[in-house]
């Protein structure tokens, strides 16, 4: 008899546990809750509050504008301070090495939560602005495609590009167009990502030097994203920052139309890898590093699931927020002038139209996701420094910002 009662008790306990699990699942679905935040103990998810002190080294033409939008949104929603450029400036001193005085309000406010505008990395000066527990990360892109994008975008700005009729012509004889003495104007024309990390883009590709600089990056940056594996990178970033799913969901910003993308022949790609050999070594190393971390922390099956969740949520928000079936539009097709992205060189930079009829709360959420970086920066500047004149940035055609 006693054994029968014991068996029944065990049976009812199992039923109760199953009912509790089912209730949690239904509640999470109903409230649109992120299940991963509810089950950290079962899935090995890092516990603790979200990371709010962040330094993002925004490299050029690497999908970094989309990452910037993620950080700006998080800062605005959580009322965090952002290290913004002074006055009318839009960069933190770039292409010169960063100095703390390039940040608005650095004298009156000791430190900031988030730093993410373009700068050339200079650790001692960054540490004057950012707290000791800051999370440092950056993003890299295959230097072949990064150079192709830079050539189009900075065609009228960089002397090395202005004189070349095409990227093929430039890479066939780069020294015909590229002059070391014009380094600060030509930073986009050779090893630009290496330069952004504070290193010499014209340094010889010597094994000891390259390894030492890469080790330097590894010591300071807890994570380096890879543009070609953007969603996988966001999954890992979200895990490290302990953020909710919607915090890292983003639409692609500052992208170009297909007509302004140049298809490169295999020999041109190989020349680009040789010309930007320092960038190539940096990219190879951190591409391997990213996948090593993903395998170690998530494994293939869980990674596929996390990427699928991220993409599904992006599709949901695109259907909710965007007109034109979610497709990005060129500048002339964007109805709201405040959502028209800056245009530069020969690039045709795309943006988005919001769906009409959105309620005020939904519109605010959607608008943050599609606001171009210059307009968003000016908006945050006005919020942080209401006593100062607004950051009026002329949205003109041509030139580099």
PDB file of N, CA, C and O in Angstrom, residues 327-371:
ATOM      1  N   UNK A 327      11.819  46.517 -47.872  1.00  0.00           N
ATOM      2  CA  UNK A 327      12.986  46.716 -48.730  1.00  0.00           C
ATOM      3  C   UNK A 327      13.563  48.119 -48.531  1.00  0.00           C
ATOM      4  O   UNK A 327      12.817  49.092 -48.501  1.00  0.00           O
ATOM      5  N   UNK A 328      14.882  48.238 -48.420  1.00  0.00           N
ATOM      6  CA  UNK A 328      15.489  49.571 -48.329  1.00  0.00           C
ATOM      7  C   UNK A 328      15.314  50.339 -49.630  1.00  0.00           C
ATOM      8  O   UNK A 328      15.289  49.745 -50.718  1.00  0.00           O
ATOM      9  N   UNK A 329      15.198  51.665 -49.523  1.00  0.00           N
ATOM     10  CA  UNK A 329      14.921  52.527 -50.671  1.00  0.00           C
ATOM     11  C   UNK A 329      16.047  53.543 -50.857  1.00  0.00           C
ATOM     12  O   UNK A 329      16.772  53.872 -49.915  1.00  0.00           O
ATOM     13  N   UNK A 330      16.183  54.038 -52.098  1.00  0.00           N
ATOM     14  CA  UNK A 330      17.182  55.079 -52.295  1.00  0.00           C
ATOM     15  C   UNK A 330      16.655  56.409 -51.757  1.00  0.00           C
ATOM     16  O   UNK A 330      15.484  56.548 -51.440  1.00  0.00           O
ATOM     17  N   UNK A 331      17.548  57.377 -51.684  1.00  0.00           N
ATOM     18  CA  UNK A 331      17.248  58.637 -51.006  1.00  0.00           C
ATOM     19  C   UNK A 331      15.991  59.326 -51.551  1.00  0.00           C
ATOM     20  O   UNK A 331      15.175  59.849 -50.794  1.00  0.00           O
ATOM     21  N   UNK A 332      15.826  59.307 -52.849  1.00  0.00           N
ATOM     22  CA  UNK A 332      14.695  60.024 -53.459  1.00  0.00           C
ATOM     23  C   UNK A 332      13.359  59.367 -53.143  1.00  0.00           C
ATOM     24  O   UNK A 332      12.309  59.998 -53.286  1.00  0.00           O
ATOM     25  N   UNK A 333      13.369  58.106 -52.742  1.00  0.00           N
ATOM     26  CA  UNK A 333      12.128  57.377 -52.459  1.00  0.00           C
ATOM     27  C   UNK A 333      11.728  57.433 -50.990  1.00  0.00           C
ATOM     28  O   UNK A 333      10.676  56.916 -50.616  1.00  0.00           O
ATOM     29  N   UNK A 334      12.574  58.043 -50.153  1.00  0.00           N
ATOM     30  CA  UNK A 334      12.293  58.095 -48.718  1.00  0.00           C
ATOM     31  C   UNK A 334      11.479  59.351 -48.424  1.00  0.00           C
ATOM     32  O   UNK A 334      11.922  60.466 -48.691  1.00  0.00           O
ATOM     33  N   UNK A 335      10.297  59.178 -47.875  1.00  0.00           N
ATOM     34  CA  UNK A 335       9.350  60.284 -47.704  1.00  0.00           C
ATOM     35  C   UNK A 335       9.758  61.252 -46.595  1.00  0.00           C
ATOM     36  O   UNK A 335       9.647  62.465 -46.748  1.00  0.00           O
ATOM     37  N   UNK A 336      10.218  60.723 -45.475  1.00  0.00           N
ATOM     38  CA  UNK A 336      10.568  61.554 -44.327  1.00  0.00           C
ATOM     39  C   UNK A 336      12.011  62.051 -44.477  1.00  0.00           C
ATOM     40  O   UNK A 336      12.949  61.245 -44.459  1.00  0.00           O
ATOM     41  N   UNK A 337      12.226  63.365 -44.616  1.00  0.00           N
ATOM     42  CA  UNK A 337      13.601  63.885 -44.772  1.00  0.00           C
ATOM     43  C   UNK A 337      14.519  63.491 -43.611  1.00  0.00           C
ATOM     44  O   UNK A 337      15.718  63.311 -43.807  1.00  0.00           O
ATOM     45  N   UNK A 338      13.935  63.324 -42.427  1.00  0.00           N
ATOM     46  CA  UNK A 338      14.744  62.949 -41.268  1.00  0.00           C
ATOM     47  C   UNK A 338      15.254  61.525 -41.311  1.00  0.00           C
ATOM     48  O   UNK A 338      16.116  61.150 -40.517  1.00  0.00           O
ATOM     49  N   UNK A 339      14.747  60.720 -42.247  1.00  0.00           N
ATOM     50  CA  UNK A 339      15.196  59.328 -42.381  1.00  0.00           C
ATOM     51  C   UNK A 339      16.053  59.115 -43.627  1.00  0.00           C
ATOM     52  O   UNK A 339      16.386  57.979 -43.965  1.00  0.00           O
ATOM     53  N   UNK A 340      16.408  60.209 -44.306  1.00  0.00           N
ATOM     54  CA  UNK A 340      17.245  60.077 -45.498  1.00  0.00           C
ATOM     55  C   UNK A 340      18.716  60.023 -45.104  1.00  0.00           C
ATOM     56  O   UNK A 340      19.222  60.934 -44.461  1.00  0.00           O
ATOM     57  N   UNK A 341      19.418  58.947 -45.485  1.00  0.00           N
ATOM     58  CA  UNK A 341      20.819  58.819 -45.074  1.00  0.00           C
ATOM     59  C   UNK A 341      21.737  59.742 -45.862  1.00  0.00           C
ATOM     60  O   UNK A 341      21.428  60.142 -46.982  1.00  0.00           O
ATOM     61  N   UNK A 342      22.854  60.070 -45.254  1.00  0.00           N
ATOM     62  CA  UNK A 342      23.889  60.874 -45.898  1.00  0.00           C
ATOM     63  C   UNK A 342      24.428  60.137 -47.121  1.00  0.00           C
ATOM     64  O   UNK A 342      24.597  58.917 -47.101  1.00  0.00           O
ATOM     65  N   UNK A 343      24.709  60.870 -48.179  1.00  0.00           N
ATOM     66  CA  UNK A 343      25.253  60.296 -49.409  1.00  0.00           C
ATOM     67  C   UNK A 343      26.709  60.732 -49.560  1.00  0.00           C
ATOM     68  O   UNK A 343      27.054  61.874 -49.253  1.00  0.00           O
ATOM     69  N   UNK A 344      27.551  59.835 -50.038  1.00  0.00           N
ATOM     70  CA  UNK A 344      28.970  60.152 -50.174  1.00  0.00           C
ATOM     71  C   UNK A 344      29.554  59.489 -51.411  1.00  0.00           C
ATOM     72  O   UNK A 344      29.220  58.350 -51.736  1.00  0.00           O
ATOM     73  N   UNK A 345      30.451  60.210 -52.089  1.00  0.00           N
ATOM     74  CA  UNK A 345      31.132  59.663 -53.251  1.00  0.00           C
ATOM     75  C   UNK A 345      30.150  59.188 -54.305  1.00  0.00           C
ATOM     76  O   UNK A 345      29.163  59.847 -54.617  1.00  0.00           O
ATOM     77  N   UNK A 346      30.442  58.010 -54.867  1.00  0.00           N
ATOM     78  CA  UNK A 346      29.565  57.440 -55.890  1.00  0.00           C
ATOM     79  C   UNK A 346      28.600  56.419 -55.299  1.00  0.00           C
ATOM     80  O   UNK A 346      27.898  55.716 -56.034  1.00  0.00           O
ATOM     81  N   UNK A 347      28.553  56.337 -53.961  1.00  0.00           N
ATOM     82  CA  UNK A 347      27.677  55.354 -53.311  1.00  0.00           C
ATOM     83  C   UNK A 347      26.228  55.825 -53.325  1.00  0.00           C
ATOM     84  O   UNK A 347      25.953  57.010 -53.202  1.00  0.00           O
ATOM     85  N   UNK A 348      25.323  54.888 -53.498  1.00  0.00           N
ATOM     86  CA  UNK A 348      23.890  55.155 -53.421  1.00  0.00           C
ATOM     87  C   UNK A 348      23.411  54.536 -52.116  1.00  0.00           C
ATOM     88  O   UNK A 348      23.087  53.350 -52.042  1.00  0.00           O
ATOM     89  N   UNK A 349      23.400  55.342 -51.039  1.00  0.00           N
ATOM     90  CA  UNK A 349      23.106  54.837 -49.705  1.00  0.00           C
ATOM     91  C   UNK A 349      21.593  54.746 -49.507  1.00  0.00           C
ATOM     92  O   UNK A 349      20.858  55.689 -49.787  1.00  0.00           O
ATOM     93  N   UNK A 350      21.155  53.605 -49.001  1.00  0.00           N
ATOM     94  CA  UNK A 350      19.728  53.309 -48.883  1.00  0.00           C
ATOM     95  C   UNK A 350      19.207  53.572 -47.472  1.00  0.00           C
ATOM     96  O   UNK A 350      19.966  53.587 -46.499  1.00  0.00           O
ATOM     97  N   UNK A 351      17.899  53.764 -47.390  1.00  0.00           N
ATOM     98  CA  UNK A 351      17.232  53.942 -46.109  1.00  0.00           C
ATOM     99  C   UNK A 351      15.854  53.300 -46.154  1.00  0.00           C
ATOM    100  O   UNK A 351      15.559  52.495 -47.044  1.00  0.00           O
ATOM    101  N   UNK A 352      14.985  53.689 -45.219  1.00  0.00           N
ATOM    102  CA  UNK A 352      13.695  53.012 -45.092  1.00  0.00           C
ATOM    103  C   UNK A 352      12.546  54.008 -44.959  1.00  0.00           C
ATOM    104  O   UNK A 352      12.712  55.123 -44.480  1.00  0.00           O
ATOM    105  N   UNK A 353      11.365  53.536 -45.342  1.00  0.00           N
ATOM    106  CA  UNK A 353      10.108  54.230 -45.064  1.00  0.00           C
ATOM    107  C   UNK A 353       9.356  53.460 -43.992  1.00  0.00           C
ATOM    108  O   UNK A 353       9.270  52.222 -44.043  1.00  0.00           O
ATOM    109  N   UNK A 354       8.810  54.197 -43.009  1.00  0.00           N
ATOM    110  CA  UNK A 354       7.979  53.561 -41.991  1.00  0.00           C
ATOM    111  C   UNK A 354       6.552  53.372 -42.499  1.00  0.00           C
ATOM    112  O   UNK A 354       6.065  54.157 -43.319  1.00  0.00           O
ATOM    113  N   UNK A 355       5.910  52.348 -42.004  1.00  0.00           N
ATOM    114  CA  UNK A 355       4.509  52.120 -42.353  1.00  0.00           C
ATOM    115  C   UNK A 355       3.656  53.251 -41.796  1.00  0.00           C
ATOM    116  O   UNK A 355       3.861  53.693 -40.657  1.00  0.00           O
ATOM    117  N   UNK A 356       2.712  53.743 -42.554  1.00  0.00           N
ATOM    118  CA  UNK A 356       1.808  54.763 -42.020  1.00  0.00           C
ATOM    119  C   UNK A 356       0.829  54.150 -41.024  1.00  0.00           C
ATOM    120  O   UNK A 356       0.589  52.942 -41.030  1.00  0.00           O
ATOM    121  N   UNK A 357       0.297  55.006 -40.151  1.00  0.00           N
ATOM    122  CA  UNK A 357      -0.746  54.563 -39.236  1.00  0.00           C
ATOM    123  C   UNK A 357      -0.266  53.869 -37.985  1.00  0.00           C
ATOM    124  O   UNK A 357      -1.079  53.284 -37.258  1.00  0.00           O
ATOM    125  N   UNK A 358       1.050  53.894 -37.705  1.00  0.00           N
ATOM    126  CA  UNK A 358       1.553  53.262 -36.484  1.00  0.00           C
ATOM    127  C   UNK A 358       1.143  54.095 -35.270  1.00  0.00           C
ATOM    128  O   UNK A 358       1.141  55.322 -35.324  1.00  0.00           O
ATOM    129  N   UNK A 359       0.828  53.420 -34.166  1.00  0.00           N
ATOM    130  CA  UNK A 359       0.555  54.175 -32.943  1.00  0.00           C
ATOM    131  C   UNK A 359       1.858  54.802 -32.443  1.00  0.00           C
ATOM    132  O   UNK A 359       2.950  54.408 -32.862  1.00  0.00           O
ATOM    133  N   UNK A 360       1.743  55.763 -31.551  1.00  0.00           N
ATOM    134  CA  UNK A 360       2.909  56.558 -31.146  1.00  0.00           C
ATOM    135  C   UNK A 360       4.030  55.714 -30.551  1.00  0.00           C
ATOM    136  O   UNK A 360       5.208  55.903 -30.874  1.00  0.00           O
ATOM    137  N   UNK A 361       3.695  54.763 -29.690  1.00  0.00           N
ATOM    138  CA  UNK A 361       4.717  53.937 -29.059  1.00  0.00           C
ATOM    139  C   UNK A 361       5.428  53.065 -30.082  1.00  0.00           C
ATOM    140  O   UNK A 361       6.662  52.969 -30.092  1.00  0.00           O
ATOM    141  N   UNK A 362       4.654  52.423 -30.952  1.00  0.00           N
ATOM    142  CA  UNK A 362       5.259  51.572 -31.986  1.00  0.00           C
ATOM    143  C   UNK A 362       6.109  52.409 -32.931  1.00  0.00           C
ATOM    144  O   UNK A 362       7.201  51.991 -33.330  1.00  0.00           O
ATOM    145  N   UNK A 363       5.618  53.578 -33.284  1.00  0.00           N
ATOM    146  CA  UNK A 363       6.383  54.442 -34.189  1.00  0.00           C
ATOM    147  C   UNK A 363       7.738  54.829 -33.585  1.00  0.00           C
ATOM    148  O   UNK A 363       8.745  54.851 -34.286  1.00  0.00           O
ATOM    149  N   UNK A 364       7.761  55.121 -32.273  1.00  0.00           N
ATOM    150  CA  UNK A 364       9.031  55.467 -31.637  1.00  0.00           C
ATOM    151  C   UNK A 364      10.021  54.311 -31.723  1.00  0.00           C
ATOM    152  O   UNK A 364      11.202  54.500 -32.025  1.00  0.00           O
ATOM    153  N   UNK A 365       9.535  53.099 -31.451  1.00  0.00           N
ATOM    154  CA  UNK A 365      10.392  51.910 -31.531  1.00  0.00           C
ATOM    155  C   UNK A 365      10.942  51.742 -32.945  1.00  0.00           C
ATOM    156  O   UNK A 365      12.140  51.537 -33.155  1.00  0.00           O
ATOM    157  N   UNK A 366      10.052  51.842 -33.925  1.00  0.00           N
ATOM    158  CA  UNK A 366      10.443  51.629 -35.323  1.00  0.00           C
ATOM    159  C   UNK A 366      11.367  52.737 -35.816  1.00  0.00           C
ATOM    160  O   UNK A 366      12.328  52.478 -36.544  1.00  0.00           O
ATOM    161  N   UNK A 367      11.058  53.970 -35.431  1.00  0.00           N
ATOM    162  CA  UNK A 367      11.856  55.093 -35.912  1.00  0.00           C
ATOM    163  C   UNK A 367      13.290  55.011 -35.425  1.00  0.00           C
ATOM    164  O   UNK A 367      14.231  55.325 -36.153  1.00  0.00           O
ATOM    165  N   UNK A 368      13.477  54.570 -34.170  1.00  0.00           N
ATOM    166  CA  UNK A 368      14.841  54.409 -33.665  1.00  0.00           C
ATOM    167  C   UNK A 368      15.630  53.420 -34.528  1.00  0.00           C
ATOM    168  O   UNK A 368      16.830  53.587 -34.742  1.00  0.00           O
ATOM    169  N   UNK A 369      14.959  52.391 -35.020  1.00  0.00           N
ATOM    170  CA  UNK A 369      15.650  51.334 -35.755  1.00  0.00           C
ATOM    171  C   UNK A 369      16.079  51.761 -37.153  1.00  0.00           C
ATOM    172  O   UNK A 369      16.964  51.133 -37.742  1.00  0.00           O
ATOM    173  N   UNK A 370      15.455  52.820 -37.701  1.00  0.00           N
ATOM    174  CA  UNK A 370      15.764  53.217 -39.079  1.00  0.00           C
ATOM    175  C   UNK A 370      16.389  54.607 -39.174  1.00  0.00           C
ATOM    176  O   UNK A 370      16.688  55.071 -40.274  1.00  0.00           O
ATOM    177  N   UNK A 371      16.597  55.267 -38.043  1.00  0.00           N
ATOM    178  CA  UNK A 371      17.182  56.606 -38.079  1.00  0.00           C
ATOM    179  C   UNK A 371      18.656  56.519 -38.453  1.00  0.00           C
ATOM    180  O   UNK A 371      19.419  55.814 -37.792  1.00  0.00           O
TER     181      UNK A 371
END
